[in-house]
Amino acid sequence: MLLSLETATVRFGGRAVLDGVGLAVAEQEIVCVLGPSGSGKSTLLRAVAGLQPLDAGRVLLDGRDQAAVPVHRREVGLMFQDHQLFPQRDVAGNVGFGLRMHGTAKDERAARVAELLDLVGLPGAGGRSVAALSGGEQQRVALARALAPRPRLLMLDEPLGQLDRTLRERLVVELRELFGRLGTTVLAVTHDQGEAFALADRVVVMRDGRIAQSGTPLEVWQRPADAFVARFLGFENVVEASVDGRVAITPWGKVPVAEGAAEGVRTLLVRPAGVRLLPAGEGLRCTVAARAFKGTHVAVHLQPADAPRLEAACALRSAPEVGDEVGVELDPADVVLLD
Amino acid sequence: MALPVAFFAVFFAYPVAAIVRRGLRIDGAWRFGRFADVLGDAGIRHVLWFTTWQALASTALTLLIALPGAYVLARLEFPGRQVLRAVVTVPFVLPTVVVGTAFLALLGHGGLLDQLWGVRLDTTVWAILLAHVFFNYAVVVRTVGGLWAQLDPRQEEAARMLGASPLTAWRTVTLPALAPAVAAAALMVFLFTFTSFGVVQILGGPTFSTLEVEIYRQTSEIFDLSTAAVLTLVQFAAVGAILAVHAWTVRRREGALKLVDAALTARRPRGAGQWTLLAGVLATIAVLLLLPLAVLVQRSLTAPGFGYYRALTDPDGGVFPVAPISAVGTSLSYAAAATAIAVVIGSLAAAALTRRDAGRLVRGFDALLMLPLGVSAVTVGFGFLIALDKPPLDLRQSWILVPLAQALVGVPFVVRTMLPVLRAVDARLREAAAVLGASPWRVWREVDLPMVRRALLVAAGFAFAVSLGEFGATVFIARPDNPTLPVAVARLLSRPGDLNYGQAMALSTILMVVCAVALLLLERLRTADRSGEL
């Protein structure tokens, strides 16, 4: 393993911001830590970089304990949330900074800076002032600066946080392609699930300083570990249900579940695609409370008489209007038992 | 941290304590009864009363005249704005002696107004008040205008959208945001005018005397040390109280204000109102700030063929054992030494105050650093003489004595200039450098130094100008054969005769030019700063 954290713990005034975190990142793997603000994900990066001392546990790089290694000798790269470009240096001065610190010869440095600026799509920008760059360009310069000294591990803190949506979606594809080509090992943190799923080989969901779930984007998306993860991923149809044999009893009615499911009170998720609309009078009787256009579909909020609201994903043409009466049935294929 | 503390203990606290002890401990016993005697004296009570009310009147007048200027220089865009901003700052660092002399040339006997209309103001309190406005105009423009330029105009626009008239929007949004800055500026002006020495010494005549002037009179003319000691303590208490209130208002000002880049808020003047305001402010600056200086220069040139300037080079003028012009060299070398001391001590103090783990004690030191600005310079000067005369600290014969005293006044300016810049360096910028492989020393050199370098130069410039103009302490400890410029000017002014008067004007002009050049260099550094990199 290139990077391993063993029961890494950081406390701020008695509160554990990182609470016994164990995490391993393999060579050339792209791992994305996903969590709401305050979940401890930035602290995780700072601990690996050596900017935040651990109160307990260990950080290992290539199997070696880093406790005694100061920040500037760890050979990891960190791209800060708001880039932190050096304002008094031009673009080339920023990108070449790490090389200069490592004593790289001038010619070699210039060549490497030019190569990196090409790589991030800013050829010939070396002489520009960083104050004159747009948000997207700053982002690219920050990336080039972090990559320049060829760090063993590249860490990204909310790499695309401040950019507008179209730019973000384009850059995330570019980044994944770039890291794949360079074979870079990446540990990124973000609060944006779309970003995490698009970028990562593996997603790690954090909550209150602990790891709530770890898996491939598909695994996490299909089987959220618990109600917190499900809600954080944007799923609203999460309720308690009691499982009895092959049937789960939910406030929305009975739903068949897979054989062998543990019995008793469980948390159950119904994906919006699995909420099927029927003509009024059939199935669970609901009123349409609200609808939101989502581009590819319409999210329809349905209010049953005496049960929590249900969100349904409807095709654009067949979506009912607010106030309509409809019937609802749940597709067992989109019903997931959590925890 | 240890060095600044030791510096202040030895060269500030110890001399002041020594002089108080000398004054109040007679025959081995403390005579606190002297307080009642001194404060009961009608003459002293009159001085106290005058000191207070002239300071209040000066402060009110300065605010009244300078607040429109603060607005115009902060919010209106017009050609020459940068230069004007530098120009209004010149008076603040001008030596008080020069200010006094300039107003004497304008308002005094045979002055410009006297010649034109037969009006003389030098026997009235107006001369003092106007000189104080002249001196402190920049304090208001810098403190209030600096904030005003950074207030987000969208706040006022939001109020307008909610139905407020322009005046109501200003009154309910802008004024409350500015109030703490106005209060802080007013307190600084009050502090400076309350402890005013050179200006009152020259313009006050026998009628008007502030505490500081009275302390000087008691020590150097009447030799009544115990009265001087009591007055020093009274002034100390007053200044302490003013600084405490000031620290409190500044802390409040650091609250949640929404600030934007000053470059974004300035607009070209629009409408008759704004043009009138601009014209009014320009006229005020011309009459109140530029005219006195112009008259000063003109007076120094009234003798044919630069006669007064040539007289300065005559070693047998009679007033000093050396040619008066040698004071220029003396002043420059003293000021250079004082600047070096002030920059080292001030930077160390500022660096210590910036450290994130700085505790309450250190932050208290922050306020203490301002004390030398307000504590009687006369006391410090005299204290130096009587306290630093015994081994191991026998400095009476040493040239370093004058720069040490001048550095005391320079340090607060260095700290004030460096602190905001050091505090503004984002800690994560240092972290970014460290992650890229920079060792801690390298981080300081690559990240902190480039950012602080300009501030350091600016601070050095301020310390230099302030040291150059320092009068109250220097007048005691500068040796007669080696006077500094302000001391020489005062000495020349105290002698009768046109030649002496003319030479005083000529020396003042030289002093003013040296100060102005230092300051204009500063302003260039500052604007270069703003346009590009910080």
Coordinates of N, CA, C and O in Angstrom, one line a residue, chain B residues 94-217:
Chain B
L94 N 5.4 66.0 9.4 CA 6.3 67.1 9.6 C 6.6 67.4 11.1 O 5.7 67.2 11.9
P95 N 7.8 67.8 11.4 CA 8.1 68.2 12.7 C 7.2 69.2 13.3 O 6.8 70.2 12.5
T96 N 6.7 69.1 14.5 CA 5.8 70.0 15.1 C 6.4 71.4 15.0 O 5.7 72.4 14.9
V97 N 7.7 71.5 15.2 CA 8.4 72.8 15.1 C 8.1 73.5 13.8 O 7.9 74.7 13.7
V98 N 8.2 72.7 12.7 CA 8.0 73.3 11.4 C 6.5 73.8 11.3 O 6.3 74.8 10.7
V99 N 5.6 72.9 11.8 CA 4.2 73.3 11.7 C 4.0 74.6 12.4 O 3.3 75.6 11.9
G100 N 4.6 74.7 13.6 CA 4.4 76.0 14.4 C 5.0 77.1 13.6 O 4.4 78.2 13.5
T101 N 6.2 76.9 13.1 CA 6.9 78.0 12.3 C 6.0 78.4 11.1 O 5.9 79.6 10.9
A102 N 5.5 77.4 10.4 CA 4.7 77.8 9.2 C 3.5 78.6 9.6 O 3.2 79.6 8.9
F103 N 2.8 78.3 10.7 CA 1.6 79.0 11.0 C 2.0 80.4 11.6 O 1.3 81.4 11.4
L104 N 3.2 80.5 12.2 CA 3.7 81.8 12.6 C 3.9 82.7 11.4 O 3.5 83.8 11.4
A105 N 4.4 82.1 10.3 CA 4.7 82.9 9.1 C 3.4 83.3 8.4 O 3.3 84.3 7.7
L106 N 2.3 82.5 8.7 CA 1.1 82.8 8.0 C 0.2 83.7 8.8 O -0.3 84.7 8.3
L107 N 0.2 83.5 10.1 CA -0.8 84.2 11.0 C -0.2 85.2 11.9 O -0.9 86.0 12.6
G108 N 1.2 85.1 12.1 CA 1.8 85.9 13.2 C 2.1 87.3 12.8 O 1.7 87.8 11.8
H109 N 3.0 87.9 13.7 CA 3.4 89.3 13.5 C 4.2 89.4 12.2 O 5.2 88.6 12.0
G110 N 3.8 90.2 11.3 CA 4.5 90.4 10.0 C 4.2 89.2 9.1 O 4.8 89.1 8.0
G111 N 3.2 88.4 9.4 CA 2.8 87.2 8.6 C 2.0 87.6 7.4 O 1.7 88.8 7.2
L112 N 1.6 86.7 6.6 CA 0.9 86.9 5.4 C -0.4 87.7 5.6 O -0.7 88.7 5.0
L113 N -1.2 87.2 6.6 CA -2.5 87.8 6.8 C -2.3 89.2 7.4 O -3.1 90.1 7.1
D114 N -1.2 89.4 8.2 CA -0.9 90.7 8.8 C -0.6 91.7 7.7 O -1.1 92.8 7.7
Q115 N 0.2 91.2 6.7 CA 0.5 92.1 5.6 C -0.7 92.5 4.8 O -0.8 93.6 4.4
L116 N -1.5 91.5 4.5 CA -2.6 91.7 3.6 C -3.8 92.5 4.2 O -4.3 93.5 3.7
W117 N -4.2 92.0 5.3 CA -5.4 92.6 5.9 C -5.2 93.1 7.4 O -6.1 93.5 8.0
G118 N -3.9 93.0 7.9 CA -3.7 93.5 9.2 C -4.3 92.5 10.3 O -4.6 92.9 11.4
V119 N -4.5 91.2 9.9 CA -5.1 90.3 10.8 C -4.0 89.5 11.4 O -3.1 88.9 10.8
R120 N -4.0 89.4 12.8 CA -3.0 88.5 13.4 C -3.8 87.5 14.3 O -4.7 87.9 15.1
L121 N -3.5 86.3 14.2 CA -4.1 85.3 15.0 C -3.2 84.6 16.0 O -3.6 83.7 16.7
D122 N -1.9 85.0 16.0 CA -1.0 84.2 16.8 C -1.2 84.4 18.3 O -0.7 83.6 19.1
T123 N -1.9 85.4 18.6 CA -2.2 85.6 20.0 C -3.5 85.0 20.5 O -3.8 85.0 21.6
T124 N -4.2 84.4 19.5 CA -5.5 83.8 19.8 C -5.3 82.3 19.8 O -4.3 81.8 19.3
V125 N -6.3 81.6 20.3 CA -6.2 80.1 20.3 C -6.4 79.6 18.9 O -6.1 78.4 18.7
W126 N -7.0 80.4 18.0 CA -7.2 79.9 16.6 C -6.0 79.4 16.0 O -6.0 78.4 15.2
A127 N -4.9 80.1 16.2 CA -3.6 79.6 15.5 C -3.3 78.2 15.9 O -3.0 77.3 15.1
I128 N -3.5 77.9 17.2 CA -3.2 76.5 17.7 C -4.2 75.5 17.1 O -3.8 74.5 16.7
L129 N -5.5 75.9 17.2 CA -6.5 75.0 16.6 C -6.2 74.7 15.2 O -6.3 73.5 14.7
L130 N -6.0 75.7 14.4 CA -5.8 75.5 12.9 C -4.5 74.7 12.7 O -4.5 73.8 11.8
A131 N -3.5 74.9 13.5 CA -2.2 74.1 13.3 C -2.5 72.7 13.7 O -2.0 71.7 13.0
H132 N -3.4 72.4 14.7 CA -3.7 71.0 15.0 C -4.5 70.4 13.9 O -4.3 69.2 13.6
V133 N -5.4 71.1 13.3 CA -6.2 70.6 12.1 C -5.2 70.2 11.0 O -5.2 69.1 10.5
F134 N -4.3 71.1 10.7 CA -3.3 70.9 9.7 C -2.5 69.6 10.0 O -2.3 68.8 9.1
F135 N -2.1 69.4 11.2 CA -1.3 68.3 11.6 C -2.1 67.0 11.5 O -1.5 66.0 11.1
N136 N -3.3 67.0 11.9 CA -4.1 65.8 12.1 C -5.0 65.4 11.0 O -5.8 64.4 11.0
Y137 N -5.1 66.3 9.9 CA -6.0 66.0 8.8 C -5.8 64.6 8.3 O -6.7 63.9 8.0
A138 N -4.5 64.2 8.1 CA -4.2 62.9 7.6 C -4.7 61.8 8.4 O -5.0 60.7 7.9
V139 N -4.7 62.0 9.8 CA -5.1 60.9 10.7 C -6.6 60.5 10.3 O -6.9 59.3 10.2
V140 N -7.4 61.5 10.1 CA -8.8 61.2 9.8 C -9.0 60.6 8.4 O -9.7 59.7 8.2
V141 N -8.3 61.3 7.5 CA -8.4 60.8 6.1 C -7.9 59.4 6.0 O -8.5 58.5 5.3
R142 N -6.8 59.0 6.7 CA -6.3 57.7 6.6 C -7.2 56.6 7.3 O -7.5 55.6 6.8
T143 N -7.5 57.0 8.5 CA -8.3 56.0 9.3 C -9.7 55.8 8.8 O -10.1 54.7 8.6
V144 N -10.4 56.9 8.6 CA -11.8 56.8 8.2 C -11.9 56.5 6.7 O -12.6 55.6 6.3
G145 N -11.1 57.3 5.9 CA -11.1 57.1 4.5 C -10.7 55.7 4.1 O -11.3 55.1 3.2
G146 N -9.7 55.1 4.8 CA -9.2 53.8 4.5 C -10.4 52.8 4.6 O -10.5 51.9 3.7
L147 N -11.2 52.9 5.6 CA -12.3 52.0 5.8 C -13.4 52.3 4.8 O -14.0 51.4 4.2
W148 N -13.7 53.6 4.6 CA -14.7 54.0 3.7 C -14.5 53.5 2.3 O -15.5 53.1 1.6
A149 N -13.3 53.5 1.9 CA -13.0 53.1 0.5 C -13.3 51.6 0.4 O -13.5 51.1 -0.7
Q150 N -13.3 50.9 1.5 CA -13.4 49.4 1.4 C -14.8 48.9 1.7 O -15.1 47.7 1.7
L151 N -15.7 49.8 2.2 CA -17.1 49.4 2.5 C -17.7 49.0 1.2 O -17.7 49.7 0.2
D152 N -18.4 47.9 1.2 CA -19.1 47.4 0.0 C -20.3 48.3 -0.3 O -21.2 48.4 0.4
P153 N -20.2 48.9 -1.5 CA -21.3 49.8 -1.9 C -22.6 49.1 -2.0 O -23.7 49.7 -2.0
R154 N -22.6 47.8 -2.2 CA -23.8 47.0 -2.4 C -24.7 47.0 -1.2 O -25.9 46.8 -1.3
Q155 N -24.0 47.2 0.0 CA -24.8 47.3 1.2 C -25.8 48.5 1.1 O -26.9 48.4 1.5
E156 N -25.2 49.6 0.7 CA -26.1 50.8 0.6 C -27.1 50.6 -0.5 O -28.3 51.0 -0.4
E157 N -26.7 49.9 -1.6 CA -27.6 49.6 -2.7 C -28.8 48.8 -2.2 O -29.9 49.0 -2.6
A158 N -28.4 47.8 -1.3 CA -29.5 46.9 -0.8 C -30.5 47.7 0.0 O -31.7 47.5 -0.1
A159 N -30.0 48.7 0.8 CA -30.9 49.6 1.5 C -31.8 50.4 0.6 O -33.0 50.6 0.9
R160 N -31.2 50.9 -0.5 CA -31.9 51.7 -1.4 C -33.0 50.8 -2.1 O -34.2 51.3 -2.2
M161 N -32.7 49.6 -2.4 CA -33.7 48.7 -3.0 C -34.9 48.4 -2.0 O -36.0 48.1 -2.4
L162 N -34.6 48.5 -0.7 CA -35.6 48.3 0.3 C -36.4 49.5 0.6 O -37.2 49.6 1.5
G163 N -36.1 50.6 -0.2 CA -36.9 51.8 0.0 C -36.3 53.0 0.7 O -37.0 53.9 1.1
A164 N -35.0 52.9 1.0 CA -34.4 54.0 1.7 C -33.9 55.1 0.8 O -33.4 54.8 -0.3
S165 N -34.1 56.4 1.1 CA -33.6 57.5 0.3 C -32.1 57.5 0.4 O -31.5 56.8 1.3
P166 N -31.3 58.2 -0.5 CA -29.9 58.1 -0.4 C -29.4 58.5 1.0 O -28.5 57.9 1.5
L167 N -30.0 59.6 1.6 CA -29.5 60.1 2.9 C -29.8 59.0 3.9 O -29.0 58.7 4.8
T168 N -31.0 58.5 3.9 CA -31.4 57.4 4.9 C -30.5 56.2 4.8 O -30.0 55.7 5.8
A169 N -30.2 55.8 3.5 CA -29.3 54.7 3.3 C -27.9 55.0 3.9 O -27.3 54.1 4.6
W170 N -27.4 56.2 3.7 CA -26.1 56.5 4.3 C -26.1 56.5 5.8 O -25.3 56.0 6.4
R171 N -27.2 57.1 6.3 CA -27.3 57.2 7.8 C -27.5 55.9 8.5 O -27.0 55.6 9.5
T172 N -28.3 55.0 7.8 CA -28.6 53.7 8.5 C -27.6 52.6 8.2 O -27.5 51.6 8.9
V173 N -26.9 52.7 7.0 CA -26.0 51.6 6.7 C -24.5 52.0 6.8 O -23.7 51.4 7.5
T174 N -24.1 53.2 6.1 CA -22.7 53.5 6.1 C -22.3 54.1 7.4 O -21.2 53.8 7.9
L175 N -23.0 55.0 7.9 CA -22.6 55.7 9.2 C -22.3 54.8 10.3 O -21.3 54.8 10.9
P176 N -23.2 53.8 10.6 CA -22.9 52.9 11.7 C -21.6 52.1 11.4 O -20.9 51.8 12.3
A177 N -21.4 51.7 10.1 CA -20.2 51.0 9.8 C -18.9 51.8 10.0 O -17.9 51.3 10.4
L178 N -19.1 53.1 9.8 CA -17.9 54.0 9.9 C -17.7 54.5 11.3 O -16.6 54.9 11.7
A179 N -18.8 54.5 12.1 CA -18.7 55.1 13.5 C -17.5 54.7 14.3 O -16.8 55.5 14.8
P180 N -17.2 53.4 14.4 CA -16.0 53.0 15.2 C -14.7 53.6 14.6 O -13.8 54.0 15.4
A181 N -14.6 53.7 13.3 CA -13.4 54.3 12.7 C -13.3 55.7 13.0 O -12.2 56.3 13.3
V182 N -14.4 56.4 13.0 CA -14.5 57.8 13.3 C -14.1 58.0 14.8 O -13.3 58.9 15.1
A183 N -14.6 57.1 15.6 CA -14.3 57.2 17.0 C -12.8 57.0 17.2 O -12.1 57.7 18.0
A184 N -12.2 56.0 16.5 CA -10.8 55.7 16.7 C -10.0 56.9 16.2 O -9.0 57.3 16.9
A185 N -10.3 57.5 15.1 CA -9.6 58.6 14.6 C -9.7 59.8 15.5 O -8.7 60.5 15.8
A186 N -10.9 60.0 16.0 CA -11.1 61.1 17.0 C -10.2 61.0 18.2 O -9.6 61.9 18.7
L187 N -10.1 59.7 18.7 CA -9.3 59.5 19.9 C -7.8 59.7 19.6 O -7.1 60.3 20.5
M188 N -7.4 59.3 18.4 CA -6.0 59.5 18.1 C -5.7 61.0 18.0 O -4.7 61.5 18.5
V189 N -6.6 61.8 17.4 CA -6.4 63.2 17.3 C -6.4 63.8 18.6 O -5.6 64.7 19.0
F190 N -7.4 63.4 19.5 CA -7.4 63.9 20.8 C -6.1 63.6 21.6 O -5.6 64.5 22.3
L191 N -5.6 62.4 21.4 CA -4.3 62.0 22.1 C -3.2 62.9 21.6 O -2.4 63.5 22.4
F192 N -3.1 63.1 20.3 CA -2.0 64.0 19.8 C -2.1 65.4 20.2 O -1.1 66.1 20.5
T193 N -3.3 65.9 20.2 CA -3.5 67.4 20.6 C -3.4 67.6 22.1 O -3.0 68.6 22.6
F194 N -3.9 66.6 22.8 CA -3.8 66.6 24.3 C -2.3 66.7 24.7 O -2.0 67.4 25.7
T195 N -1.4 66.0 24.0 CA 0.0 66.0 24.4 C 0.8 66.9 23.5 O 2.0 66.8 23.5
S196 N 0.1 67.9 22.8 CA 0.8 68.7 21.9 C 1.9 69.5 22.6 O 1.7 70.1 23.6
F197 N 3.1 69.6 21.9 CA 4.2 70.3 22.6 C 4.8 71.4 21.6 O 4.6 72.6 21.9
G198 N 5.4 71.0 20.5 CA 6.1 71.9 19.7 C 5.2 73.0 19.2 O 5.5 74.2 19.2
V199 N 4.0 72.7 18.7 CA 3.0 73.6 18.2 C 2.7 74.7 19.2 O 2.7 75.9 19.0
V200 N 2.3 74.2 20.4 CA 1.9 75.2 21.5 C 3.1 76.0 22.0 O 3.0 77.2 22.3
Q201 N 4.2 75.3 22.0 CA 5.4 76.0 22.5 C 5.7 77.2 21.6 O 6.1 78.3 22.1
I202 N 5.5 77.1 20.3 CA 5.8 78.2 19.4 C 4.6 79.1 19.2 O 4.8 80.4 19.2
L203 N 3.4 78.6 19.1 CA 2.3 79.5 18.9 C 1.6 80.0 20.1 O 0.8 80.9 20.1
G204 N 1.8 79.3 21.2 CA 1.0 79.6 22.4 C 1.4 80.9 23.2 O 0.6 81.5 23.8
G205 N 2.7 81.3 23.0 CA 3.1 82.5 23.7 C 3.0 82.3 25.2 O 3.0 81.1 25.6
P206 N 3.0 83.3 25.9 CA 2.9 83.2 27.3 C 1.5 82.8 27.8 O 1.3 82.4 29.0
T207 N 0.5 83.0 27.0 CA -0.9 82.8 27.4 C -1.3 81.4 27.5 O -2.0 81.0 28.4
F208 N -1.0 80.6 26.4 CA -1.5 79.3 26.3 C -0.4 78.2 26.6 O 0.6 78.3 26.0
S209 N -0.8 77.3 27.4 CA 0.2 76.3 27.7 C -0.5 74.9 28.0 O -1.5 74.9 28.7
T210 N -0.1 73.9 27.3 CA -0.6 72.5 27.6 C 0.2 71.9 28.7 O 1.2 72.4 29.1
L211 N -0.3 70.7 29.1 CA 0.4 70.0 30.2 C 1.8 69.7 29.8 O 2.8 70.0 30.6
E212 N 2.0 69.3 28.5 CA 3.4 69.0 28.1 C 4.3 70.2 28.1 O 5.4 70.1 28.6
V213 N 3.8 71.3 27.7 CA 4.6 72.6 27.7 C 4.9 72.9 29.1 O 6.0 73.4 29.5
E214 N 3.9 72.8 30.0 CA 4.1 73.1 31.4 C 5.1 72.2 32.1 O 6.0 72.7 32.9
I215 N 5.1 70.9 31.7 CA 6.1 70.0 32.2 C 7.5 70.5 31.8 O 8.4 70.5 32.6
Y216 N 7.6 70.9 30.5 CA 8.9 71.4 30.0 C 9.3 72.6 30.8 O 10.5 72.7 31.2
R217 N 8.3 73.5 31.0 CA 8.7 74.8 31.8 C 9.1 74.5 33.2 O 10.1 75.0 33.6

